[in-house]
C-alpha cells in the first residue's frame, strides 16, 4: 500500500532513504572482504603492449646509430670554453689540438702558457713567439714524423690533413685576436702552417636534430 | 604476441606457426639504446681551415694575375672589403656587425668574379674570435675557399 502523503515512496523494494552505515561504497563492494570481484581472482600479471614498445625501441636505435659520431672525442669540452658557431665547416680530423681556454693555452692536456703572463709587459715577445707551445709542437711533430717513417706503408693520400703540418685550434668566442695571432704564429714557426679552427656546426647538415627525430617518428607512424 | 601459438591436433598436422621469443630481442635493443645514449655526441664539431700569410704550403697554387685579390679588414667600426683600388665599407648596424650586408656584398663580388677564390682577412688585435669565425664562415659561404689570415701590421 502506497502512502500518497510520502512523495518519495517506491513500489519496489528500494528504499528512498537508507540508514547510514549499512550502504557500502563501490570500491568496498568490489573488495575481497565483502566477496566482490565476481570474475574470480584477478591475475597478478599486467598485460604489456610489446608491439609498440619494440617499434619504439627500433626507431630509437636507428636514430641513435644515425647520429652516432666520434668527432666529438677529439676535443675536450669544458664549461668555461664556449666555441663559436659556423655553418660551412668541414668534418674534424684527428690532428694536434691547441686549446685556448680561460687564462691558459693547453696542448695535449698540458698547460704550456698563461695568457696573462704572455700579455704582461716583460714577456711581450716582439716575434709573437710562445716558447712553451713551440717546444711542445716541435716535439709532437718529431714524434709524428718518426712514427710515419717507421710505418710508411700506412700512408694514404686520401687520409685528410697531414698531422705534421696541420693543427686544430679550439678557442673561446671571446678570445681576442691579439692572443690568437701569437698562437697561430707559434704554430707556423713549429711547422704547423695549416690552421683549423674548431667550431660548433650550425645549420645542422648531418640530420641530428630533434626535428629529424620527429620526422623519423612520423615516418614510423605512416609505415 | 610474437606469433600465434601452435595448435597441436591429435597427431594429425603440425602447425607452421612459430613462437618468436621476444625477450632476448628486447634485451638486445635495451642494451643498444643504453650504449648509444651513453656514447652519443649531441654537439657536432666542425673545422674552418685557414691559411696564414707566408705559411709553408707544400702545394702552392698561385692565382692568375688577372684575378684581383679580395681583402676584408675587420675593425671596431665594421668591415672594409678591398679589391685593388676599390674599397667597400660595411659599417656596423648599431653595436653589432652587419653580417647580412657582408654576405650580400661577398655574394655580389663572387657573382661578378666567379674565379675569385682567395680572400685575406685582416682583423685588428681587439677583434674577438667569434667575429673572426663568422667572417671566415661568410667567405666560405660565398664559395671563396682559400681564406688567409693576416694581421694588418704585417
Coordinates of C-alpha atoms in Angstrom, one line a residue:
Chain A
X1 CA 0.0 0.0 0.0
X2 CA 1.4 3.3 -1.1
X3 CA 1.1 6.2 1.2
X4 CA 0.3 9.2 -1.0
X5 CA 1.5 11.6 1.6
X6 CA 5.1 10.3 1.1
X7 CA 6.3 11.7 -2.2
X8 CA 9.4 9.5 -2.4
X9 CA 7.8 6.3 -1.7
X10 CA 8.7 3.5 -4.1
X11 CA 6.7 0.5 -5.1
X12 CA 9.8 -1.7 -5.4
X13 CA 12.0 -2.9 -2.6
X14 CA 14.4 0.0 -2.9
X15 CA 14.1 2.5 -0.2
X16 CA 14.4 6.2 -0.9
X17 CA 16.3 6.7 2.3
X18 CA 18.7 4.2 3.7
X19 CA 20.1 4.0 7.1
X20 CA 23.6 5.4 7.2
X21 CA 26.2 2.8 7.9
X22 CA 24.5 0.0 6.0
X23 CA 25.4 1.1 2.5
X24 CA 28.8 0.1 1.0
X25 CA 30.7 2.2 -1.4
X26 CA 31.5 0.8 -4.9
X27 CA 35.2 0.2 -4.0
X28 CA 34.3 -1.6 -0.8
X29 CA 31.7 -3.6 -2.6
X30 CA 34.3 -4.9 -5.1
X31 CA 36.8 -5.8 -2.4
X32 CA 37.5 -9.4 -1.4
X33 CA 36.4 -8.8 2.2
X34 CA 32.8 -8.4 1.0
X35 CA 33.0 -11.1 -1.6
X36 CA 33.4 -8.7 -4.5
X37 CA 35.0 -9.5 -7.8
X38 CA 32.5 -11.8 -9.4
X39 CA 35.0 -12.5 -12.3
X40 CA 37.1 -14.6 -9.9
X41 CA 40.7 -14.0 -8.7
X42 CA 42.4 -11.2 -10.6
X43 CA 45.7 -12.2 -12.2
X44 CA 48.9 -10.7 -10.8
X45 CA 50.3 -10.1 -14.3
X46 CA 49.8 -6.9 -16.2
X47 CA 49.4 -7.0 -20.0
X48 CA 52.3 -5.3 -21.6
X49 CA 51.8 -3.9 -25.2
X50 CA 55.0 -5.3 -26.6
X51 CA 54.5 -4.3 -30.3
X52 CA 54.6 -0.5 -29.9
X53 CA 57.4 -0.9 -27.4
X54 CA 59.5 -2.9 -29.8
X55 CA 58.7 -0.4 -32.6
X56 CA 59.7 2.5 -30.3
X57 CA 63.0 0.7 -29.4
X58 CA 63.8 0.0 -33.0
X59 CA 63.2 3.6 -34.0
X60 CA 65.3 4.9 -31.2
X61 CA 68.2 2.5 -32.1
X62 CA 68.0 3.6 -35.8
X63 CA 68.1 7.3 -34.8
X64 CA 70.9 6.9 -32.3
X65 CA 73.0 4.9 -34.8
X66 CA 72.3 7.6 -37.5
X67 CA 73.5 10.4 -35.2
X68 CA 76.5 8.4 -33.9
X69 CA 79.7 10.3 -34.4
X70 CA 83.2 10.0 -33.0
X71 CA 84.4 13.5 -33.9
X72 CA 83.5 14.9 -30.5
X73 CA 86.0 12.7 -28.8
X74 CA 88.9 14.7 -30.4
X75 CA 88.2 17.8 -28.4
X76 CA 87.8 18.2 -24.7
X77 CA 84.8 20.4 -24.0
X78 CA 84.9 22.4 -20.8
X79 CA 82.3 24.7 -19.2
X80 CA 84.5 27.8 -19.4
X81 CA 85.0 27.4 -23.2
X82 CA 82.2 28.5 -25.5
X83 CA 83.0 27.7 -29.1
X84 CA 81.7 29.8 -31.9
X85 CA 79.2 28.5 -34.4
X86 CA 79.7 28.2 -38.2
X87 CA 77.6 26.8 -41.0
X88 CA 80.2 25.9 -43.5
X89 CA 82.7 23.9 -41.5
X90 CA 84.3 20.6 -42.6
X91 CA 84.4 17.4 -40.7
X92 CA 87.0 17.5 -37.9
X93 CA 90.2 15.5 -38.5
X94 CA 92.4 13.8 -35.9
X95 CA 95.1 16.5 -35.5
X96 CA 97.0 18.0 -32.6
X97 CA 94.8 20.3 -30.6
X98 CA 95.8 23.7 -29.1
X99 CA 93.1 24.8 -26.6
X100 CA 92.9 28.4 -25.5
X101 CA 90.5 28.4 -22.6
X102 CA 90.3 31.0 -19.8
X103 CA 93.8 32.1 -18.9
X104 CA 95.6 29.1 -20.2
X105 CA 96.9 27.7 -23.5
X106 CA 96.7 24.0 -23.3
X107 CA 98.4 21.5 -25.6
X108 CA 97.6 17.8 -25.3
X109 CA 96.2 18.2 -21.8
X110 CA 99.2 20.2 -20.6
X111 CA 99.2 23.9 -19.9
X112 CA 102.0 25.4 -21.9
X113 CA 101.5 29.1 -21.3
X114 CA 99.4 31.5 -19.3
X115 CA 97.7 34.3 -21.3
X116 CA 98.1 36.9 -18.5
X117 CA 101.8 36.1 -18.3
X118 CA 102.1 36.4 -22.1
X119 CA 100.4 39.8 -22.2
X120 CA 102.3 41.2 -19.3
X121 CA 104.9 43.8 -20.2
X122 CA 108.1 41.9 -19.5
X123 CA 107.0 38.9 -21.5
X124 CA 105.9 40.6 -24.7
X125 CA 107.9 38.8 -27.3
X126 CA 108.3 41.1 -30.4
X127 CA 108.3 37.9 -32.5
X128 CA 104.9 36.8 -31.1
X129 CA 106.5 33.5 -30.2
X130 CA 105.2 31.4 -27.3
X131 CA 108.2 29.2 -26.3
X132 CA 106.4 26.6 -24.3
X133 CA 103.9 26.0 -27.1
X134 CA 106.5 25.9 -29.8
X135 CA 108.6 23.3 -27.9
X136 CA 105.6 21.1 -27.4
X137 CA 104.5 21.4 -31.0
X138 CA 108.0 20.6 -32.3
X139 CA 108.3 17.6 -30.0
X140 CA 104.9 16.3 -31.2
X141 CA 105.8 16.9 -34.8
X142 CA 109.1 14.9 -34.5
X143 CA 107.2 12.1 -32.9
X144 CA 104.6 12.0 -35.7
X145 CA 107.4 12.0 -38.3
X146 CA 109.2 9.2 -36.5
X147 CA 106.0 7.1 -36.4
X148 CA 105.4 7.8 -40.1
X149 CA 108.9 6.9 -41.1
X150 CA 108.6 3.6 -39.2
X151 CA 105.3 2.8 -41.0
X152 CA 105.5 4.3 -44.5
X153 CA 103.0 1.7 -45.9
X154 CA 100.2 3.2 -43.8
X155 CA 100.4 6.5 -45.6
X156 CA 97.2 7.2 -47.5
X157 CA 97.0 10.3 -49.7
X158 CA 93.2 10.5 -49.1
X159 CA 93.6 10.3 -45.3
X160 CA 92.8 14.0 -44.7
X161 CA 95.0 16.8 -43.4
X162 CA 98.6 16.0 -42.6
X163 CA 99.1 15.8 -38.8
X164 CA 102.7 17.1 -39.2
X165 CA 101.6 20.4 -40.8
X166 CA 98.0 20.9 -39.6
X167 CA 96.7 21.8 -36.2
X168 CA 93.3 22.3 -34.6
X169 CA 92.8 25.4 -32.6
X170 CA 90.0 25.4 -30.1
X171 CA 89.3 28.8 -28.7
X172 CA 86.6 30.7 -26.7
X173 CA 84.2 33.0 -28.5
X174 CA 85.6 36.0 -26.6
X175 CA 89.2 35.3 -27.4
X176 CA 90.8 38.4 -28.8
X177 CA 92.8 38.2 -32.0
X178 CA 96.0 39.6 -30.3
X179 CA 96.2 36.2 -28.5
X180 CA 95.1 34.1 -31.4
X181 CA 97.7 35.6 -33.8
X182 CA 100.5 34.7 -31.4
X183 CA 99.2 31.1 -31.2
X184 CA 98.9 30.9 -34.9
X185 CA 102.3 32.4 -35.5
X186 CA 103.9 30.0 -33.0
X187 CA 102.2 27.1 -34.8
X188 CA 103.7 28.3 -38.1
X189 CA 107.1 28.5 -36.5
X190 CA 106.8 24.9 -35.4
X191 CA 105.9 23.8 -38.9
X192 CA 102.1 23.7 -38.5
X193 CA 101.1 26.2 -41.2
X194 CA 97.6 24.8 -41.8
X195 CA 95.2 26.0 -39.1
X196 CA 91.8 24.5 -38.5
X197 CA 89.5 26.5 -36.2
X198 CA 87.2 24.2 -34.2
X199 CA 83.6 25.4 -34.3
X200 CA 80.2 24.1 -33.4
X201 CA 78.5 23.1 -36.6
X202 CA 75.4 25.3 -37.2
X203 CA 72.7 24.7 -39.7
X204 CA 72.6 21.0 -38.8
X205 CA 73.7 19.4 -42.1
X206 CA 74.0 15.9 -40.6
X207 CA 70.5 15.3 -39.5
X208 CA 70.8 15.0 -35.8
X209 CA 68.3 17.5 -34.5
X210 CA 65.1 16.8 -32.7
X211 CA 63.2 17.8 -35.8
X212 CA 64.8 14.9 -37.6
X213 CA 63.7 12.6 -34.8
X214 CA 60.2 13.9 -35.2
X215 CA 60.3 13.2 -39.0
X216 CA 61.6 9.7 -38.2
X217 CA 58.8 9.0 -35.7
X218 CA 56.3 10.4 -38.2
X219 CA 57.6 8.1 -40.9
X220 CA 57.3 5.2 -38.5
X221 CA 53.7 6.1 -37.8
X222 CA 52.9 6.3 -41.5
X223 CA 54.6 2.9 -42.1
Chain B
X1 CA 52.1 -11.7 -29.3
X2 CA 55.1 -12.6 -31.3
X3 CA 53.2 -15.1 -33.4
X4 CA 50.3 -17.4 -32.9
X5 CA 50.8 -20.3 -30.6
X6 CA 50.9 -23.6 -32.4
X7 CA 47.8 -25.6 -32.0
X8 CA 48.6 -29.2 -31.9
X9 CA 46.0 -31.6 -33.2
X10 CA 45.9 -35.1 -32.2
X11 CA 48.9 -36.1 -34.1
X12 CA 47.4 -35.0 -37.4
X13 CA 49.1 -31.9 -38.6
X14 CA 51.9 -29.8 -37.1
X15 CA 51.2 -26.1 -37.2
X16 CA 53.6 -24.0 -39.2
X17 CA 53.4 -21.0 -36.9
X18 CA 56.4 -20.5 -34.7
X19 CA 56.7 -18.5 -31.5
X20 CA 59.3 -15.8 -31.6
X21 CA 60.9 -15.3 -28.3
X22 CA 60.9 -11.5 -27.9
X23 CA 62.7 -11.4 -24.6
X24 CA 66.3 -11.6 -26.0
X25 CA 65.4 -9.2 -28.8
X26 CA 64.1 -6.6 -26.3
X27 CA 67.2 -7.2 -24.1
X28 CA 69.4 -6.5 -27.1
X29 CA 67.5 -3.4 -28.1
X30 CA 67.7 -2.1 -24.5
X31 CA 71.4 -2.7 -24.3
X32 CA 72.0 -1.0 -27.7
X33 CA 69.9 2.0 -26.6
X34 CA 71.8 2.4 -23.4
X35 CA 75.2 2.1 -25.1
X36 CA 74.3 4.6 -27.9
X37 CA 72.8 7.1 -25.4
X38 CA 76.0 6.9 -23.3
X39 CA 78.2 7.5 -26.4
X40 CA 76.0 9.9 -28.2
X41 CA 77.5 13.3 -29.2
X42 CA 74.9 15.9 -29.3
X43 CA 77.2 18.7 -30.4
X44 CA 78.6 18.4 -33.9
X45 CA 82.1 19.8 -34.1
X46 CA 83.5 21.1 -37.4
X47 CA 86.6 23.0 -38.5
X48 CA 87.2 26.0 -40.7
X49 CA 90.5 25.8 -42.5
X50 CA 92.5 29.0 -42.9
X51 CA 96.0 29.7 -44.1
X52 CA 98.5 32.2 -42.8
X53 CA 100.4 34.8 -44.6
X54 CA 103.7 33.3 -45.5
X55 CA 102.8 29.8 -44.5
X56 CA 104.8 27.0 -46.0
X57 CA 102.1 25.4 -48.1
X58 CA 103.5 22.3 -49.7
X59 CA 101.4 22.7 -52.9
X60 CA 101.1 26.4 -53.6
X61 CA 98.8 27.3 -56.4
X62 CA 99.4 30.9 -57.4
X63 CA 96.3 32.5 -58.7
X64 CA 96.4 34.0 -62.2
X65 CA 97.5 37.6 -62.3
X66 CA 94.3 38.9 -63.8
X67 CA 92.1 37.8 -60.9
X68 CA 92.1 40.5 -58.3
X69 CA 92.6 39.6 -54.6
X70 CA 90.0 40.4 -52.1
X71 CA 90.8 41.5 -48.6
X72 CA 88.5 42.1 -45.7
X73 CA 89.7 44.4 -42.9
X74 CA 87.8 43.9 -39.7
X75 CA 87.9 46.7 -37.2
X76 CA 85.7 48.1 -34.4
X77 CA 83.8 50.2 -36.9
X78 CA 82.9 47.3 -39.2
X79 CA 84.3 45.7 -42.3
X80 CA 86.1 47.2 -45.3
X81 CA 86.2 45.0 -48.4
X82 CA 89.0 45.9 -50.7
X83 CA 89.9 44.6 -54.1
X84 CA 92.7 46.5 -55.9
X85 CA 91.9 50.2 -55.6
X86 CA 88.2 49.6 -54.9
X87 CA 87.0 49.7 -51.3
X88 CA 83.6 48.9 -50.0
X89 CA 82.9 49.7 -46.3
X90 CA 80.3 47.7 -44.4
X91 CA 79.6 49.7 -41.3
X92 CA 78.2 48.2 -38.0
X93 CA 74.5 48.1 -37.6
X94 CA 74.2 49.7 -34.2
X95 CA 76.6 47.8 -31.9
X96 CA 76.6 44.6 -33.9
X97 CA 78.5 43.7 -37.1
X98 CA 76.3 43.6 -40.1
X99 CA 76.9 40.1 -41.3
X100 CA 73.9 40.1 -43.6
X101 CA 75.3 43.0 -45.5
X102 CA 78.7 41.3 -45.6
X103 CA 77.2 38.1 -47.0
X104 CA 75.3 40.2 -49.6
X105 CA 78.5 42.0 -50.7
X106 CA 80.5 38.8 -50.9
X107 CA 77.8 37.2 -53.0
X108 CA 77.8 40.1 -55.4
X109 CA 81.6 40.0 -55.7
X110 CA 81.6 36.3 -56.3
X111 CA 78.8 36.7 -58.8
X112 CA 80.8 39.4 -60.7
X113 CA 84.1 37.4 -60.5
X114 CA 83.4 33.7 -60.2
X115 CA 87.1 32.8 -60.4
X116 CA 87.8 34.7 -57.2
X117 CA 88.6 32.1 -54.5
X118 CA 91.3 33.9 -52.4
X119 CA 90.3 36.1 -49.5
X120 CA 92.7 37.7 -47.0
X121 CA 91.0 38.5 -43.7
X122 CA 92.8 41.2 -41.7
X123 CA 91.4 41.6 -38.2
X124 CA 92.6 44.2 -35.7
X125 CA 94.0 43.0 -32.4
X126 CA 90.8 43.6 -30.4
X127 CA 88.5 41.6 -32.7
X128 CA 87.1 38.6 -30.9
X129 CA 87.3 35.1 -32.2
X130 CA 83.6 34.8 -32.7
X131 CA 83.5 37.7 -35.2
X132 CA 86.6 36.3 -36.9
X133 CA 84.9 32.9 -37.3
X134 CA 81.8 34.4 -38.7
X135 CA 83.7 36.4 -41.3
X136 CA 85.6 33.3 -42.4
X137 CA 82.3 31.4 -42.5
X138 CA 80.8 34.1 -44.7
X139 CA 83.7 33.8 -47.1
X140 CA 83.3 30.0 -47.3
X141 CA 79.5 30.5 -47.7
X142 CA 80.3 32.7 -50.7
X143 CA 82.4 29.8 -52.1
X144 CA 85.7 31.7 -51.6
X145 CA 87.5 28.7 -50.2
X146 CA 91.1 29.9 -49.8
X147 CA 90.9 32.1 -46.7
X148 CA 94.1 33.6 -45.3
X149 CA 94.5 35.4 -42.0
X150 CA 96.9 38.3 -41.9
X151 CA 97.3 40.8 -39.1
X152 CA 97.1 44.4 -40.5
X153 CA 100.5 45.3 -39.1
X154 CA 102.5 42.7 -41.1

